[in-house]
XYZ file of C-alpha atoms in Angstrom:
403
model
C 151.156 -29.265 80.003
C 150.514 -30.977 83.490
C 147.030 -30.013 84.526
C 147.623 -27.994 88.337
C 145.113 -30.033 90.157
C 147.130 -32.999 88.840
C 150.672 -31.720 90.069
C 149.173 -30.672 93.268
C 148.178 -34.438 94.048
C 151.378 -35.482 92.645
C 152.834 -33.101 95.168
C 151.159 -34.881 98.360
C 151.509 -38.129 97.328
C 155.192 -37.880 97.111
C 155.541 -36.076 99.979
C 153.169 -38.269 101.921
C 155.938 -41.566 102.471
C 157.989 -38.621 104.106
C 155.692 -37.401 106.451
C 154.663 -40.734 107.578
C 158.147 -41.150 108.584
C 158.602 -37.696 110.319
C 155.669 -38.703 112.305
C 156.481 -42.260 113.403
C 160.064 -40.976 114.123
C 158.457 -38.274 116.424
C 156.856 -41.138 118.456
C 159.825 -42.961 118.753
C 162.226 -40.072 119.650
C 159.075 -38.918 122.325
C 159.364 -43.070 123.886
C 162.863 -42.876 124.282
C 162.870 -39.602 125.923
C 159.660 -40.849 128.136
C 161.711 -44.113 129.093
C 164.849 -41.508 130.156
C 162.420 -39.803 132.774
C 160.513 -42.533 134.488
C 156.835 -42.392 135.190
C 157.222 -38.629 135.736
C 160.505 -36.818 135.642
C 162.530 -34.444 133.860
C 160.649 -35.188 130.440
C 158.361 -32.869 131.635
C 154.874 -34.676 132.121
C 152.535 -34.727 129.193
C 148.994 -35.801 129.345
C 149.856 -39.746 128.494
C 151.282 -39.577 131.865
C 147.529 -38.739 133.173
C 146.148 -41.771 131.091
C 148.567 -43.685 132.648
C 148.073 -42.664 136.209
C 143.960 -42.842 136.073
C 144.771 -46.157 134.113
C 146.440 -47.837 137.560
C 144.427 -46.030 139.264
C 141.024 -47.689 137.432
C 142.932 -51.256 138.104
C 143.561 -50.446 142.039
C 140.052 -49.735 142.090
C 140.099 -45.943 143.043
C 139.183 -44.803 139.704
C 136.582 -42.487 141.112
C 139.379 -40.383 143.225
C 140.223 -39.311 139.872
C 137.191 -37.357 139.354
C 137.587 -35.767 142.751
C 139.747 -32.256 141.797
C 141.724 -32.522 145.942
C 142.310 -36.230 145.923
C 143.706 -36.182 142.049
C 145.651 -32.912 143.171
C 147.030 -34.731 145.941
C 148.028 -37.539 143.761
C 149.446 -35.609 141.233
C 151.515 -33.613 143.176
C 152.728 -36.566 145.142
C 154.281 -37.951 142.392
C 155.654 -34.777 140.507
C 155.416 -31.293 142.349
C 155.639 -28.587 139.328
C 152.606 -26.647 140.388
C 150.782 -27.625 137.640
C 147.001 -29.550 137.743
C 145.128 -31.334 135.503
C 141.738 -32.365 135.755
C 140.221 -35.914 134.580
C 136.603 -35.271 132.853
C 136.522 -38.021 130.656
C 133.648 -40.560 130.425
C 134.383 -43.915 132.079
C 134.158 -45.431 128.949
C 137.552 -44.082 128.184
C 139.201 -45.008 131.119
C 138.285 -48.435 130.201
C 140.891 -47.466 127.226
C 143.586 -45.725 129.417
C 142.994 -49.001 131.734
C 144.203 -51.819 129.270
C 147.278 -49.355 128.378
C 148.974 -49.069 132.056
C 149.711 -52.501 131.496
C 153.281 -51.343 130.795
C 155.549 -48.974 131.462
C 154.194 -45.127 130.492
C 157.264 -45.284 127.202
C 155.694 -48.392 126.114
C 151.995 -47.667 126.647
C 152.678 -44.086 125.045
C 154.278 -45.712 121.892
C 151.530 -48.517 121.796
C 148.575 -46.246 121.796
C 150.346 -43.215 119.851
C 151.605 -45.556 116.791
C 147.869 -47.284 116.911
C 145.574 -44.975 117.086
C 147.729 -42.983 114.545
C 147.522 -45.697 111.719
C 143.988 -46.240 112.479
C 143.171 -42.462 111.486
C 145.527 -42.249 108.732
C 143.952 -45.137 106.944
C 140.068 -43.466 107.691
C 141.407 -40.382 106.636
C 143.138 -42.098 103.640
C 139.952 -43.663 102.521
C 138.171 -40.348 102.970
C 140.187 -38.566 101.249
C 141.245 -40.904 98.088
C 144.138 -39.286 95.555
C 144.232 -35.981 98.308
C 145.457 -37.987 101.074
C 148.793 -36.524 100.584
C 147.478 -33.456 100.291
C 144.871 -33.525 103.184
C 148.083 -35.191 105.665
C 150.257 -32.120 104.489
C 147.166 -30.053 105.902
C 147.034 -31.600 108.726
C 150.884 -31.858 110.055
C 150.284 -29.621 112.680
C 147.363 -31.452 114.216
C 149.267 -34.634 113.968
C 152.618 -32.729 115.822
C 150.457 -31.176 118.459
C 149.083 -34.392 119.366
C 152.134 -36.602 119.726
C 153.896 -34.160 121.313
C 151.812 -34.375 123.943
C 150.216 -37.675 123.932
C 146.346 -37.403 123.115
C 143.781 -38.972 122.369
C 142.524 -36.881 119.454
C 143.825 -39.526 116.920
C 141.086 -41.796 118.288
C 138.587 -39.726 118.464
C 139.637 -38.775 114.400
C 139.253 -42.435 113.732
C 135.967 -43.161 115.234
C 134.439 -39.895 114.086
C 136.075 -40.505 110.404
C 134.321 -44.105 110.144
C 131.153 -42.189 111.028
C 131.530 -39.707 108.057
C 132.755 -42.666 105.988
C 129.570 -45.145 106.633
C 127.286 -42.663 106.829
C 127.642 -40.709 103.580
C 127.561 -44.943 102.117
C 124.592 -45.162 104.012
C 123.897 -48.210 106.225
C 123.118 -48.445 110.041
C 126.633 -49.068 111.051
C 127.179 -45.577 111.405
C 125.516 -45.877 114.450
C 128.384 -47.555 115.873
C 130.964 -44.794 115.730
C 128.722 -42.270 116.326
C 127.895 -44.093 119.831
C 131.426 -45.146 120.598
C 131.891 -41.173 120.636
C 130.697 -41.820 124.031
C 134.640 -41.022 125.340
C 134.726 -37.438 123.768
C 130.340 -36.981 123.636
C 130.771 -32.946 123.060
C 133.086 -33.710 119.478
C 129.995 -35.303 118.256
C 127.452 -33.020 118.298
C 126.882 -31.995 114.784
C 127.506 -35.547 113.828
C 124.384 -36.196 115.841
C 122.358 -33.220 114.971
C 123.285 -34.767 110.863
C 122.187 -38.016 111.637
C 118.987 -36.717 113.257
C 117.287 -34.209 110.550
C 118.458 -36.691 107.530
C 116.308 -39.453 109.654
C 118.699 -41.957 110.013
C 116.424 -43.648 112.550
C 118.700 -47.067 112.187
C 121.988 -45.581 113.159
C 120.880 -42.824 115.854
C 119.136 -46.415 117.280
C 122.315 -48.029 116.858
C 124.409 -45.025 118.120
C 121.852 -45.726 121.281
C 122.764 -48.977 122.066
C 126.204 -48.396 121.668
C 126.287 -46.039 124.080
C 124.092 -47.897 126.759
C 125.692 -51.020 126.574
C 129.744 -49.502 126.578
C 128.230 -47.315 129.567
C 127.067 -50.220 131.466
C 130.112 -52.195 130.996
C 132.307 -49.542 132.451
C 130.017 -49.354 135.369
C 130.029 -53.134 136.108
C 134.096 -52.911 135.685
C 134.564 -49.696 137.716
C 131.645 -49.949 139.724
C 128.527 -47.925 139.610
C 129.461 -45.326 141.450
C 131.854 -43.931 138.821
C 128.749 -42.320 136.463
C 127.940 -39.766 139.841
C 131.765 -39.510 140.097
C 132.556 -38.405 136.667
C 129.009 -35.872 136.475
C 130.350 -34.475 139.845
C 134.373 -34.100 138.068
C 132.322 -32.566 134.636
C 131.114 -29.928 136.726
C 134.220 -29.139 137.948
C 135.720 -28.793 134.888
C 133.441 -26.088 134.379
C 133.974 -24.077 137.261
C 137.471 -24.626 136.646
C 136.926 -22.756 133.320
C 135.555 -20.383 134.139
C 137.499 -19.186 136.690
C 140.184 -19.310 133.842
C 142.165 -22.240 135.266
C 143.014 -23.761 131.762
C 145.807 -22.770 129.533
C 143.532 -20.656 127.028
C 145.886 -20.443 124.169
C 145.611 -24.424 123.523
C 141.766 -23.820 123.396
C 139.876 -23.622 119.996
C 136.053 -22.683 121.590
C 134.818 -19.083 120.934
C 134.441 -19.214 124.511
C 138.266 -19.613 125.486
C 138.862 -16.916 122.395
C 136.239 -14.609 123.988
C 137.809 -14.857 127.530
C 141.236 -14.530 126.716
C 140.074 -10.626 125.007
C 138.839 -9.533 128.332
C 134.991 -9.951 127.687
C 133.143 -11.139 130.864
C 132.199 -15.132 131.176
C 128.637 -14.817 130.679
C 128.920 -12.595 127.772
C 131.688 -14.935 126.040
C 128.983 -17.719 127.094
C 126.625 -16.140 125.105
C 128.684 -15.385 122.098
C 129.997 -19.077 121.997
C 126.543 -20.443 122.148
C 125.671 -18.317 119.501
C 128.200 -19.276 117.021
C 127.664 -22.858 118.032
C 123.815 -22.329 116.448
C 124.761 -20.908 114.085
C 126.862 -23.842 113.105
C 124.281 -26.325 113.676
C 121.496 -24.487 111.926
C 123.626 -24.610 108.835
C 123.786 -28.247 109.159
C 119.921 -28.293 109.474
C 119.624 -25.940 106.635
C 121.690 -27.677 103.799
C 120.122 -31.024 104.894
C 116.560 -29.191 104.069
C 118.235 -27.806 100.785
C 118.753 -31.563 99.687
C 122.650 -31.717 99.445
C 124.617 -34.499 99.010
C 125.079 -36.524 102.437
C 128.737 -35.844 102.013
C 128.785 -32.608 101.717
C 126.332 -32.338 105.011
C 128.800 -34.891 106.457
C 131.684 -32.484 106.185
C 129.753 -29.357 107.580
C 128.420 -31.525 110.419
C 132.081 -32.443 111.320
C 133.529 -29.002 111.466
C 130.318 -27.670 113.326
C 130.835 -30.347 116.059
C 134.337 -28.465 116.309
C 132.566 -25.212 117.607
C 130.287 -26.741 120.200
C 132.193 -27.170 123.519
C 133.371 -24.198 125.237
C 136.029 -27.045 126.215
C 137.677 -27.442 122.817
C 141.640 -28.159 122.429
C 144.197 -27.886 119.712
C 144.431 -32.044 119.431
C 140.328 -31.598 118.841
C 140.858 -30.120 115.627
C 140.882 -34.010 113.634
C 137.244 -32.859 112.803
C 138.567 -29.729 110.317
C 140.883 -32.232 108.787
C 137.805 -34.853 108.157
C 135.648 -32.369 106.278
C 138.677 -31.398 104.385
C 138.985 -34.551 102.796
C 135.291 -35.255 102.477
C 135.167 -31.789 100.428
C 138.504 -32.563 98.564
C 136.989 -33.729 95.541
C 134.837 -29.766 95.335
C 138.309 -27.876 96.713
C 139.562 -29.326 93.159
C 136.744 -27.996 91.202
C 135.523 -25.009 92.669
C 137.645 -23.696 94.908
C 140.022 -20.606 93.636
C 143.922 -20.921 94.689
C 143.280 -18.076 97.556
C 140.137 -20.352 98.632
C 142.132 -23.729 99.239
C 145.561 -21.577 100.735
C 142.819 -19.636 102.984
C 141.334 -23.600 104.131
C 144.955 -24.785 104.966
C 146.345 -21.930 106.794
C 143.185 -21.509 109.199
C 143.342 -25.607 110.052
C 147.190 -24.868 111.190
C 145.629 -21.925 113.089
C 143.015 -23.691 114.851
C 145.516 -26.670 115.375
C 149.143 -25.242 114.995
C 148.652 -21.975 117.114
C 149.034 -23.684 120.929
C 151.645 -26.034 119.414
C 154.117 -22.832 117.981
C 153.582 -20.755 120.989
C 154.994 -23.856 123.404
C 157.551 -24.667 121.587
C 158.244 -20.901 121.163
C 158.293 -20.886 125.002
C 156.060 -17.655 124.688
C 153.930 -18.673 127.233
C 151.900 -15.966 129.013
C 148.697 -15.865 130.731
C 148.121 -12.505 128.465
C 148.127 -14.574 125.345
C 144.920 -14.544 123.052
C 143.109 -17.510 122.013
C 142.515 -17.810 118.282
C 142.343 -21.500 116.924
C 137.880 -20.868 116.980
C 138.544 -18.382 114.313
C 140.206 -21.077 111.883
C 137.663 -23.021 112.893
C 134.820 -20.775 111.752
C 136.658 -19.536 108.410
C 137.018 -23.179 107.607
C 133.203 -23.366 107.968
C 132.448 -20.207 105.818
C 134.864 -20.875 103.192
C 133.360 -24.692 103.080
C 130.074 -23.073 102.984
C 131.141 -20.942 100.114
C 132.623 -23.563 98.114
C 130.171 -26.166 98.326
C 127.015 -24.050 97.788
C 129.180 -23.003 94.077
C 129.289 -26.829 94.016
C 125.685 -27.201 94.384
C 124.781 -24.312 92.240
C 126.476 -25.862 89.386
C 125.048 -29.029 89.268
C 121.353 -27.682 89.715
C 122.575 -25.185 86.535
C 123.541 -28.755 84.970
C 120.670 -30.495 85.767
C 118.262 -27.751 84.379
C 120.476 -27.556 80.695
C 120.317 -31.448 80.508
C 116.474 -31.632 81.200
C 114.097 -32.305 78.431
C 111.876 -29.188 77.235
């Protein structure tokens, strides 16, 4: 009789060769649809076309106008007038990465980076997750949809966080060079950071350090100095633009945005986001003094960094899917049937939510946000699961020691 653990992986690896196909056939269908519209046009414009647009903007040498909420409104709407805005907040670093892209037309730059940065975090997340990749990529379809679909960056930022959770748990200071090159999405890294930190890995936080100074300093030589003020001036106006509930809340997986979108007043959903956020953290800090294994920390630390920004999105949510194959080898051991269907239905909540309700078309400013509380039952049922794990093996440990 086939052992169930067994048949599952069987299951994803099989399946696996047809997802991958799904998914590159997505990006293809998505180019040839771009390369129908133009730069903007009926397509409907996605947020590759913003990449794209700060991207010649960077090379014109205006790069900071982007960072200016009137000038890019007035930009934006020059080119396509359907109301809508969207802000720039990213770190300059990044637009060094949107810069080399709008090379080329937006259909070929959209294919380039989507198919790239795609294979580079399938193959971190393949090597995280060993004989569960197929499972881990079934888990993660929706995150992988929602980000395609409309052309983010949260592949990359999957990559570069999953060679962080793959060096570090190996130890070695070439963690430190992820964990710096986080840089373009700072607020995802967090609880990577906060790991690092009480495990005293002094030799990659130092690395992480340099990283960051030196890619910083290169993007203000290319784009001029001026850009750092620019882009603290555009993060603040993110925030007011938050708050005054100017972002689509239903793509948004913070407790904040889920707080908000139930009526409770900004300061009070403030409070209750920074809250759960320490709350997160503090378990990091906690199983670290316990003595855990550095990958189980690893995977906590990942999902934690999920619930730290009151900015959070939908094509965030590559964290959940990282600690999900870190903890594979436990799920298979420990974790009840209920446990492991709970785990993958409240990763395609966190991540799948915003993605059904658009192409549902039941957008509504009414709509709830719930993708945070995926994100927080993945951490409790992760919790759960690995402090059995740990259990057991101290229970071994004491049967196997000499009276």
């Amino acid at each position: 009789m086939t052992d169930p653990i067994v048949a599952v992986q069987r299951i994803g690896q099989r399946a696996a060769p047809g997802v991958l196909v799904c998914l590159y056939a997505t990006i293809a269908l998505m180019m040839q649809k771009l390369m129908g519209a133009g730069t903007f046009g009926d397509a409907g414009v996605i947020d590759y076309h913003i990449f794209h647009l700060v991207g010649t903007m960077i090379w014109e040498g205006s790069g900071a106008a982007a960072y200016d909420v009137t000038a890019f409104a007035q930009i934006q709407s020059s080119i396509v007038n359907d109301g809508a805005l969207m802000l720039w907040s990213y770190p300059p670093v990044f637009g060094l990465v949107v810069a080399f892209f709008s090379f080329v037309p937006v259909w070929l730059g959209y294919g380039l980076f989507m198919s790239g940065t795609l294979a580079l975090f399938l193959m971190v997340l393949r090597r995280l997750s060993g004989d569960w990749f197929g499972v881990v990529l079934i888990a993660a379809l929706p995150f992988l949809m929602t980000n395609i679909l409309t052309g983010q960056n949260g592949f990359l930022t999957g990559a570069i966080a999953g060679l962080f959770c793959l060096w570090i748990v190996r130890s070695g200071r070439r963690a430190g060079l992820p964990l710096g090159l986080m840089i373009i999405k700072p607020h995802l890294a967090v609880g990577l950071s906060v790991m690092a930190l009480v495990s005293g890995r002094w030799g990659v936080i130092a690395v992480a350090a340099v990283t960051v100074l030196v890619s910083s300093a290169v993007s203000g030589i290319l784009m001029g100095l001026g850009i750092w003020p620019a882009f603290l001036d555009g993060m603040r106006a993110s925030g007011e633009y938050l708050s005054q509930g100017g972002f689509q809340l239903f793509r948004m997986t913070s407790v904040f945005a889920a707080m908000t979108s139930f009526g409770l007043p900004g300061a009070v959903a403030l409070g209750l986001h920074v809250g759960v956020a320490c709350i997160a953290l503090g378990a990091v800090v906690a199983v670290q003094m316990k003595g855990w294994s550095a990958r189980r920390i690893t995977a906590l630390a990942a999902v934690a960094s999920a619930l730290v920004s009151p900015y959070g999105y939908d094509y965030d949510m590559a964290l959940i899917f990282l600690a999900l194959a870190l903890a594979a080898p436990d799920l298979a051991r420990m974790a009840s049937k209920a446990e492991c269907a709970a785990l993958v239905l409240s990763g395609w909540l966190a991540s799948g939510y915003g993605l059904f309700i658009s192409l549902a078309e039941l957008r509504s400013p009414n709509l709830p946000s719930v993708g945070a509380f995926g994100t927080i039952l993945v951490l409790v049922l992760i919790l759960r699961i690995f402090g059995r794990a740990e259990a057991t093996a101290e229970t071994a440990e004491a049967e196997t020691a000499p009276a």
